[in-house]
mmCIF file of C-alpha atoms and ligand atoms in Angstrom:
data_model
loop_
_atom_site.group_PDB
_atom_site.id
_atom_site.type_symbol
_atom_site.label_atom_id
_atom_site.label_comp_id
_atom_site.label_asym_id
_atom_site.label_seq_id
_atom_site.Cartn_x
_atom_site.Cartn_y
_atom_site.Cartn_z
ATOM 1 C CA MET A 1 1.330 20.220 12.890
ATOM 2 C CA THR A 2 0.855 16.594 11.925
ATOM 3 C CA ARG A 3 -2.750 15.781 11.028
ATOM 4 C CA HIS A 4 -4.145 12.676 12.723
ATOM 5 C CA PHE A 5 -7.554 10.926 12.483
ATOM 6 C CA LEU A 6 -8.467 9.941 16.022
ATOM 7 C CA LYS A 7 -12.158 10.846 15.912
ATOM 8 C CA ASP A 8 -14.798 11.765 13.335
ATOM 9 C CA ASP A 9 -14.492 15.530 13.762
ATOM 10 C CA ASP A 10 -10.698 15.633 13.402
ATOM 11 C CA ILE A 11 -11.593 16.560 9.802
ATOM 12 C CA THR A 12 -13.865 19.402 8.658
ATOM 13 C CA ALA A 13 -17.135 18.826 6.806
ATOM 14 C CA LYS A 14 -15.400 19.894 3.593
ATOM 15 C CA GLU A 15 -12.466 17.529 4.166
ATOM 16 C CA GLN A 16 -14.874 14.676 4.924
ATOM 17 C CA ALA A 17 -16.664 15.290 1.607
ATOM 18 C CA VAL A 18 -13.314 15.368 -0.248
ATOM 19 C CA ILE A 19 -12.254 12.018 1.310
ATOM 20 C CA ILE A 20 -15.636 10.394 0.501
ATOM 21 C CA ASP A 21 -15.482 11.517 -3.142
ATOM 22 C CA ARG A 22 -11.857 10.431 -3.404
ATOM 23 C CA ALA A 23 -12.780 6.963 -2.085
ATOM 24 C CA ILE A 24 -15.453 6.627 -4.761
ATOM 25 C CA ALA A 25 -12.941 7.702 -7.443
ATOM 26 C CA MET A 26 -10.263 5.315 -6.105
ATOM 27 C CA LYS A 27 -12.796 2.461 -6.056
ATOM 28 C CA ALA A 28 -13.328 3.011 -9.804
ATOM 29 C CA ASP A 29 -9.555 2.982 -10.480
ATOM 30 C CA ARG A 30 -8.158 0.845 -7.681
ATOM 31 C CA PHE A 31 -4.387 0.985 -8.290
ATOM 32 C CA SER A 32 -4.185 4.605 -9.507
ATOM 33 C CA GLU A 33 -2.513 6.185 -6.455
ATOM 34 C CA LYS A 34 0.809 5.153 -4.875
ATOM 35 C CA PRO A 35 1.511 7.532 -1.965
ATOM 36 C CA PHE A 36 3.456 4.783 -0.149
ATOM 37 C CA ALA A 37 5.713 3.992 -3.143
ATOM 38 C CA GLY A 38 9.204 3.088 -1.986
ATOM 39 C CA PRO A 39 7.736 0.948 -0.579
ATOM 40 C CA GLN A 40 7.063 2.701 2.713
ATOM 41 C CA THR A 41 5.698 0.720 5.659
ATOM 42 C CA VAL A 42 2.524 1.437 7.640
ATOM 43 C CA ALA A 43 2.168 -0.040 11.145
ATOM 44 C CA VAL A 44 -1.262 -1.498 11.949
ATOM 45 C CA ILE A 45 -1.571 -2.375 15.640
ATOM 46 C CA PHE A 46 -4.380 -4.456 17.166
ATOM 47 C CA ASP A 47 -5.225 -4.599 20.874
ATOM 48 C CA LYS A 48 -8.631 -6.100 19.974
ATOM 49 C CA THR A 49 -9.683 -8.719 17.437
ATOM 50 C CA SER A 50 -10.627 -7.763 13.869
ATOM 51 C CA THR A 51 -11.452 -9.147 10.437
ATOM 52 C CA ARG A 52 -12.544 -6.175 8.276
ATOM 53 C CA THR A 53 -10.147 -3.611 9.697
ATOM 54 C CA ARG A 54 -7.177 -5.963 9.508
ATOM 55 C CA VAL A 55 -7.911 -7.037 5.922
ATOM 56 C CA SER A 56 -8.907 -3.619 4.560
ATOM 57 C CA PHE A 57 -5.869 -1.814 5.993
ATOM 58 C CA ALA A 58 -3.455 -4.549 4.869
ATOM 59 C CA VAL A 59 -4.920 -4.660 1.356
ATOM 60 C CA GLY A 60 -5.297 -0.883 1.165
ATOM 61 C CA ILE A 61 -1.686 -0.184 2.167
ATOM 62 C CA SER A 62 -0.522 -2.689 -0.482
ATOM 63 C CA ASP A 63 -2.802 -1.084 -3.096
ATOM 64 C CA LEU A 64 -1.187 2.288 -2.265
ATOM 65 C CA GLY A 65 2.294 0.906 -2.991
ATOM 66 C CA GLY A 66 3.251 0.321 0.641
ATOM 67 C CA VAL A 67 3.895 -2.587 2.975
ATOM 68 C CA PRO A 68 1.572 -3.266 5.937
ATOM 69 C CA LEU A 69 3.242 -4.238 9.219
ATOM 70 C CA ILE A 70 0.538 -5.891 11.331
ATOM 71 C CA ILE A 71 1.418 -5.871 15.035
ATOM 72 C CA ASP A 72 -0.749 -7.795 17.477
ATOM 73 C CA SER A 73 -0.342 -6.249 20.906
ATOM 74 C CA GLY A 74 0.063 -9.680 22.476
ATOM 75 C CA VAL A 75 3.405 -10.053 20.742
ATOM 76 C CA SER A 76 4.757 -6.488 21.068
ATOM 77 C CA GLN A 77 6.108 -4.580 24.080
ATOM 78 C CA LEU A 78 3.374 -1.920 23.789
ATOM 79 C CA GLY A 79 1.173 -1.565 26.841
ATOM 80 C CA LYS A 80 3.080 -4.084 28.935
ATOM 81 C CA LYS A 81 6.812 -3.358 29.030
ATOM 82 C CA GLU A 82 6.862 -0.082 27.086
ATOM 83 C CA SER A 83 4.847 3.144 27.175
ATOM 84 C CA VAL A 84 2.751 4.469 24.308
ATOM 85 C CA ALA A 85 5.056 7.516 24.049
ATOM 86 C CA ASP A 86 8.222 5.426 23.715
ATOM 87 C CA THR A 87 6.504 3.186 21.146
ATOM 88 C CA ALA A 88 5.528 6.255 19.103
ATOM 89 C CA LYS A 89 9.152 7.474 19.107
ATOM 90 C CA VAL A 90 10.342 4.153 17.712
ATOM 91 C CA LEU A 91 7.609 3.875 15.072
ATOM 92 C CA GLU A 92 7.682 7.475 13.775
ATOM 93 C CA ARG A 93 11.290 7.098 12.578
ATOM 94 C CA GLN A 94 10.478 4.076 10.440
ATOM 95 C CA VAL A 95 6.855 3.984 9.303
ATOM 96 C CA ALA A 96 4.781 6.376 7.156
ATOM 97 C CA GLN A 97 1.602 6.148 9.264
ATOM 98 C CA ILE A 98 0.384 4.380 12.422
ATOM 99 C CA VAL A 99 -3.037 2.673 12.534
ATOM 100 C CA TRP A 100 -4.169 1.494 15.969
ATOM 101 C CA ARG A 101 -7.204 -0.421 17.306
ATOM 102 C CA THR A 102 -7.277 -0.096 21.074
ATOM 103 C CA TYR A 103 -9.420 0.482 24.158
ATOM 104 C CA ALA A 104 -8.855 3.959 25.617
ATOM 105 C CA GLN A 105 -9.075 7.052 23.424
ATOM 106 C CA ALA A 106 -6.390 8.566 25.693
ATOM 107 C CA GLY A 107 -3.887 6.005 24.376
ATOM 108 C CA LEU A 108 -4.471 7.170 20.802
ATOM 109 C CA GLU A 109 -4.106 10.780 21.894
ATOM 110 C CA GLU A 110 -0.793 9.955 23.588
ATOM 111 C CA MET A 111 0.423 8.115 20.480
ATOM 112 C CA ALA A 112 -0.499 11.114 18.294
ATOM 113 C CA ALA A 113 1.106 13.608 20.687
ATOM 114 C CA ASN A 114 4.397 11.724 20.368
ATOM 115 C CA SER A 115 4.297 10.936 16.652
ATOM 116 C CA SER A 116 5.386 13.075 13.708
ATOM 117 C CA VAL A 117 3.580 10.681 11.344
ATOM 118 C CA PRO A 118 -0.240 10.451 11.142
ATOM 119 C CA VAL A 119 -2.032 8.234 13.678
ATOM 120 C CA ILE A 120 -5.368 6.684 12.595
ATOM 121 C CA ASN A 121 -7.978 5.334 15.023
ATOM 122 C CA ALA A 122 -8.978 1.858 13.811
ATOM 123 C CA LEU A 123 -11.582 1.653 16.644
ATOM 124 C CA SER A 124 -11.433 2.672 20.276
ATOM 125 C CA ASP A 125 -13.999 2.338 23.052
ATOM 126 C CA MET A 126 -15.141 5.861 22.144
ATOM 127 C CA TRP A 127 -15.102 6.153 18.327
ATOM 128 C CA HIS A 128 -14.905 4.126 15.092
ATOM 129 C CA PRO A 129 -14.278 6.922 12.565
ATOM 130 C CA CYS A 130 -12.889 4.754 9.715
ATOM 131 C CA GLN A 131 -16.123 2.741 9.736
ATOM 132 C CA LEU A 132 -18.100 5.962 9.370
ATOM 133 C CA LEU A 133 -16.100 7.031 6.331
ATOM 134 C CA ALA A 134 -17.009 3.670 4.749
ATOM 135 C CA ASP A 135 -20.663 4.077 5.727
ATOM 136 C CA LEU A 136 -20.801 7.580 4.247
ATOM 137 C CA VAL A 137 -19.201 6.290 1.014
ATOM 138 C CA THR A 138 -21.928 3.604 0.899
ATOM 139 C CA ILE A 139 -24.679 6.135 1.588
ATOM 140 C CA LYS A 140 -23.349 8.441 -1.159
ATOM 141 C CA GLU A 141 -23.191 5.519 -3.601
ATOM 142 C CA CYS A 142 -26.794 4.521 -2.784
ATOM 143 C CA PHE A 143 -28.406 7.979 -2.670
ATOM 144 C CA GLY A 144 -25.999 10.229 -4.616
ATOM 145 C CA LYS A 145 -25.705 12.527 -1.567
ATOM 146 C CA THR A 146 -25.439 12.546 2.213
ATOM 147 C CA ALA A 147 -26.816 15.958 3.280
ATOM 148 C CA GLY A 148 -30.511 16.004 4.091
ATOM 149 C CA LEU A 149 -30.857 12.224 4.521
ATOM 150 C CA THR A 150 -32.120 10.728 7.786
ATOM 151 C CA LEU A 151 -30.203 7.918 9.507
ATOM 152 C CA ALA A 152 -31.726 5.947 12.377
ATOM 153 C CA TYR A 153 -29.486 4.059 14.816
ATOM 154 C CA VAL A 154 -31.217 1.437 17.001
ATOM 155 C CA GLY A 155 -29.460 -0.510 19.741
ATOM 156 C CA ASP A 156 -26.562 0.197 22.106
ATOM 157 C CA ALA A 157 -26.249 3.965 21.719
ATOM 158 C CA ASN A 158 -23.567 4.343 24.356
ATOM 159 C CA ASN A 159 -20.833 2.769 22.248
ATOM 160 C CA ASN A 160 -18.197 3.694 19.659
ATOM 161 C CA MET A 161 -20.490 3.200 16.636
ATOM 162 C CA ALA A 162 -23.350 5.325 17.996
ATOM 163 C CA ASN A 163 -20.904 8.087 18.953
ATOM 164 C CA SER A 164 -19.331 8.046 15.507
ATOM 165 C CA TYR A 165 -22.712 8.010 13.698
ATOM 166 C CA LEU A 166 -23.809 11.036 15.701
ATOM 167 C CA VAL A 167 -20.725 13.123 14.951
ATOM 168 C CA ALA A 168 -19.790 11.965 11.430
ATOM 169 C CA CYS A 169 -23.343 12.087 10.064
ATOM 170 C CA ALA A 170 -23.891 15.507 11.649
ATOM 171 C CA LEU A 171 -20.730 16.649 9.866
ATOM 172 C CA ALA A 172 -22.208 15.280 6.623
ATOM 173 C CA GLY A 173 -25.350 17.407 7.110
ATOM 174 C CA MET A 174 -27.602 14.457 7.919
ATOM 175 C CA ASN A 175 -30.461 14.058 10.377
ATOM 176 C CA VAL A 176 -29.550 11.430 12.974
ATOM 177 C CA ALA A 177 -32.162 9.690 15.150
ATOM 178 C CA VAL A 178 -30.806 7.442 17.888
ATOM 179 C CA SER A 179 -32.857 4.995 19.927
ATOM 180 C CA ALA A 180 -31.762 2.866 22.884
ATOM 181 C CA PRO A 181 -33.148 1.701 26.219
ATOM 182 C CA SER A 182 -32.605 4.168 29.057
ATOM 183 C CA GLY A 183 -29.150 3.629 30.509
ATOM 184 C CA PHE A 184 -27.732 2.964 27.026
ATOM 185 C CA LEU A 185 -28.255 6.400 25.472
ATOM 186 C CA PRO A 186 -25.270 8.471 24.292
ATOM 187 C CA SER A 187 -23.475 10.686 26.810
ATOM 188 C CA ASP A 188 -24.493 14.345 27.129
ATOM 189 C CA GLU A 189 -21.000 15.288 25.963
ATOM 190 C CA VAL A 190 -21.405 13.440 22.648
ATOM 191 C CA VAL A 191 -24.978 14.683 22.127
ATOM 192 C CA VAL A 192 -23.993 18.325 22.743
ATOM 193 C CA LYS A 193 -21.059 18.017 20.335
ATOM 194 C CA ALA A 194 -23.235 16.323 17.669
ATOM 195 C CA LYS A 195 -25.973 18.953 18.016
ATOM 196 C CA GLN A 196 -23.455 21.783 17.555
ATOM 197 C CA ILE A 197 -21.999 20.102 14.457
ATOM 198 C CA ALA A 198 -25.484 19.315 13.061
ATOM 199 C CA GLU A 199 -26.590 22.919 13.510
ATOM 200 C CA ALA A 200 -23.525 24.195 11.653
ATOM 201 C CA ASN A 201 -24.051 21.768 8.757
ATOM 202 C CA GLY A 202 -27.848 21.764 8.274
ATOM 203 C CA GLY A 203 -28.594 18.465 10.064
ATOM 204 C CA SER A 204 -30.391 17.516 13.264
ATOM 205 C CA ILE A 205 -30.157 15.111 16.212
ATOM 206 C CA LEU A 206 -33.015 13.187 17.873
ATOM 207 C CA ILE A 207 -32.485 10.952 20.924
ATOM 208 C CA THR A 208 -35.376 8.662 21.953
ATOM 209 C CA THR A 209 -36.082 5.413 23.789
ATOM 210 C CA ASP A 210 -38.729 4.544 21.137
ATOM 211 C CA PRO A 211 -37.188 2.638 18.180
ATOM 212 C CA ALA A 212 -40.305 3.186 16.018
ATOM 213 C CA GLU A 213 -39.999 6.955 16.474
ATOM 214 C CA ALA A 214 -36.318 6.878 15.487
ATOM 215 C CA VAL A 215 -36.894 4.737 12.389
ATOM 216 C CA SER A 216 -39.987 6.636 11.185
ATOM 217 C CA ALA A 217 -39.329 7.727 7.558
ATOM 218 C CA ALA A 218 -35.568 7.057 7.860
ATOM 219 C CA ASP A 219 -33.518 6.624 4.670
ATOM 220 C CA ILE A 220 -30.871 4.519 6.405
ATOM 221 C CA VAL A 221 -31.401 2.163 9.367
ATOM 222 C CA VAL A 222 -28.306 0.979 11.247
ATOM 223 C CA THR A 223 -27.473 -1.058 14.293
ATOM 224 C CA ASP A 224 -24.463 -2.639 15.993
ATOM 225 C CA THR A 225 -23.773 -5.466 18.409
ATOM 226 C CA TRP A 226 -25.348 -5.120 21.857
ATOM 227 C CA VAL A 227 -22.070 -6.399 23.385
ATOM 228 C CA SER A 228 -19.027 -4.472 22.209
ATOM 229 C CA MET A 229 -15.505 -5.777 22.656
ATOM 230 C CA GLY A 230 -14.593 -5.353 26.318
ATOM 231 C CA MET A 231 -18.253 -5.611 27.524
ATOM 232 C CA GLU A 232 -18.522 -9.409 27.407
ATOM 233 C CA ALA A 233 -19.166 -9.708 31.158
ATOM 234 C CA GLU A 234 -22.483 -7.839 30.643
ATOM 235 C CA ALA A 235 -23.659 -10.015 27.737
ATOM 236 C CA ASP A 236 -26.580 -11.777 29.477
ATOM 237 C CA GLU A 237 -27.918 -8.616 31.086
ATOM 238 C CA ARG A 238 -27.628 -6.684 27.825
ATOM 239 C CA LYS A 239 -29.562 -9.296 25.843
ATOM 240 C CA LEU A 240 -32.479 -8.790 28.255
ATOM 241 C CA ARG A 241 -32.290 -4.996 28.255
ATOM 242 C CA PHE A 242 -32.117 -4.725 24.444
ATOM 243 C CA LYS A 243 -34.771 -7.355 23.588
ATOM 244 C CA ASP A 244 -37.207 -4.742 22.176
ATOM 245 C CA PHE A 245 -34.507 -3.135 20.004
ATOM 246 C CA THR A 246 -34.003 -5.781 17.302
ATOM 247 C CA VAL A 247 -34.057 -4.369 13.771
ATOM 248 C CA ASP A 248 -36.568 -6.755 12.167
ATOM 249 C CA GLU A 249 -38.897 -6.523 9.181
ATOM 250 C CA GLU A 250 -41.639 -4.919 11.243
ATOM 251 C CA LEU A 251 -39.328 -2.114 12.375
ATOM 252 C CA MET A 252 -37.880 -1.713 8.854
ATOM 253 C CA SER A 253 -41.436 -1.283 7.513
ATOM 254 C CA LYS A 254 -41.648 2.016 9.433
ATOM 255 C CA ALA A 255 -38.662 3.439 7.519
ATOM 256 C CA SER A 256 -38.839 5.042 4.081
ATOM 257 C CA GLU A 257 -39.885 2.584 1.341
ATOM 258 C CA ASP A 258 -36.438 2.698 -0.300
ATOM 259 C CA ALA A 259 -34.511 2.669 2.993
ATOM 260 C CA ILE A 260 -31.262 0.720 3.205
ATOM 261 C CA PHE A 261 -29.881 -1.244 6.156
ATOM 262 C CA LEU A 262 -26.245 -0.985 7.286
ATOM 263 C CA HIS A 263 -24.259 -2.778 10.023
ATOM 264 C CA CYS A 264 -20.520 -2.392 10.660
ATOM 265 C CA LEU A 265 -20.305 -6.184 11.313
ATOM 266 C CA PRO A 266 -19.712 -8.635 12.885
ATOM 267 C CA ALA A 267 -23.494 -9.143 13.240
ATOM 268 C CA TYR A 268 -25.449 -11.380 15.604
ATOM 269 C CA ARG A 269 -28.552 -12.553 13.738
ATOM 270 C CA GLY A 270 -31.597 -12.844 15.984
ATOM 271 C CA LEU A 271 -30.226 -10.292 18.450
ATOM 272 C CA GLU A 272 -29.609 -6.729 17.159
ATOM 273 C CA VAL A 273 -30.843 -7.637 13.644
ATOM 274 C CA SER A 274 -33.041 -10.380 12.213
ATOM 275 C CA ALA A 275 -31.637 -12.646 9.492
ATOM 276 C CA GLU A 276 -34.477 -11.482 7.196
ATOM 277 C CA VAL A 277 -33.235 -7.883 7.370
ATOM 278 C CA ILE A 278 -29.462 -8.348 7.208
ATOM 279 C CA ASP A 279 -29.765 -10.976 4.444
ATOM 280 C CA GLY A 280 -32.681 -9.211 2.747
ATOM 281 C CA ALA A 281 -33.155 -6.859 -0.201
ATOM 282 C CA GLN A 282 -32.619 -3.628 1.760
ATOM 283 C CA SER A 283 -29.279 -4.694 3.245
ATOM 284 C CA ARG A 284 -26.083 -3.117 1.873
ATOM 285 C CA VAL A 285 -23.703 -4.610 4.457
ATOM 286 C CA TRP A 286 -21.301 -6.316 2.008
ATOM 287 C CA GLN A 287 -20.940 -3.138 -0.045
ATOM 288 C CA GLU A 288 -20.350 -1.311 3.255
ATOM 289 C CA ALA A 289 -17.670 -3.837 4.315
ATOM 290 C CA GLU A 290 -15.875 -3.494 0.964
ATOM 291 C CA ASN A 291 -15.968 0.273 1.279
ATOM 292 C CA ARG A 292 -13.731 0.082 4.357
ATOM 293 C CA LEU A 293 -10.942 -0.573 1.840
ATOM 294 C CA HIS A 294 -11.713 2.367 -0.431
ATOM 295 C CA ALA A 295 -12.505 4.832 2.367
ATOM 296 C CA GLN A 296 -9.301 4.072 4.300
ATOM 297 C CA LYS A 297 -7.184 4.255 1.133
ATOM 298 C CA ALA A 298 -8.611 7.729 0.463
ATOM 299 C CA LEU A 299 -7.971 8.702 4.101
ATOM 300 C CA MET A 300 -4.363 7.457 4.082
ATOM 301 C CA ALA A 301 -3.624 9.115 0.702
ATOM 302 C CA TRP A 302 -5.165 12.372 1.944
ATOM 303 C CA LEU A 303 -3.240 12.271 5.252
ATOM 304 C CA ALA A 304 0.018 11.600 3.360
ATOM 305 C CA GLU A 305 -0.499 14.926 1.553
ATOM 306 C CA GLN A 306 -1.284 16.945 4.697
ATOM 307 C CA ASN A 307 1.968 16.183 6.495
HETATM 308 N N1 CP B 1 -16.480 -3.362 11.372
HETATM 309 C C1 CP B 1 -15.279 -3.721 11.855
HETATM 310 O O1 CP B 1 -14.495 -2.890 12.309
HETATM 311 O O2 CP B 1 -15.015 -5.048 11.753
HETATM 312 P P1 CP B 1 -13.765 -5.829 12.411
HETATM 313 O O3 CP B 1 -13.955 -5.776 13.893
HETATM 314 O O4 CP B 1 -13.831 -7.213 11.850
HETATM 315 O O5 CP B 1 -12.499 -5.110 12.000
HETATM 316 N N1 NVA B 2 -19.170 -1.706 18.807
HETATM 317 C C1 NVA B 2 -18.430 -2.822 18.282
HETATM 318 C C2 NVA B 2 -17.920 -2.521 16.903
HETATM 319 C C3 NVA B 2 -17.184 -3.663 16.236
HETATM 320 C C4 NVA B 2 -16.649 -3.297 14.887
HETATM 321 C C5 NVA B 2 -17.272 -3.142 19.217
HETATM 322 O O1 NVA B 2 -16.601 -2.213 19.690
HETATM 323 O O2 NVA B 2 -17.030 -4.323 19.498
#
């Protein structure tokens, strides 16, 4: 069976730890591994805009000895004239792996079901698992561990980033506290899954509408845009609903004294985070953005060995 990475728990806790440690090792010796020597080609498909994901996959595939083939959906047949299944059949005969940023998780599942080469989720409406690998690498670099730490997520908790924090951090044995206004809390399905994973790995899950409660004594404070790609029509309403959920210096002061701040980026200063916090001493967002490269290289190298 081909291994894919469509969501955070497509890997075990042990595999996640192996990939995180491998990313840290590869960061220290950037051109040491060449699983795509040949060079083999990796397809990277975008149905949504991107800076970090586009750059880090292109650079990472090159670092690994391969050639990135960036396909913007606007210029391919995918989704308009040709089905996902037929696209998978064409790609699997020519590329080593398929990386796809899209809307519906079902599309990724269909791609994977029809592909003999690994499919990687580069963000869907439901999950952003590559971002979480990079965040966990950053957390391990900053604290020397992941298990036992407390991460607080404040903002839109019914989006891909909140879902991925809940599941990936639970897998890493962390305590996850999520805070959002009512109506923007994670789905029961995601919370139940995260609680089961947390219980099995020594972590815990807290869901609250009080941001101060979530952030209390947290080691890591994170947020994300209030208006994810595809939700633009709700932008004005969301800015009103989320106005008490900005991560500012006052909220950060409730976290642990040596807490760090992370954000997957792009960030909207003055909305989900104040400029003082994201540009301040506790912020690790540029280290986090760089770690997309190292985390995804470790993931791709690891997947190449599983299949
Ligand atoms: N964090 C992230 O995925 O950024 P991009 O949307 O720029 O790829
Ligand atoms: N939740 C955001 C993440 C961007 C990297 C979005 O989906 O737009």
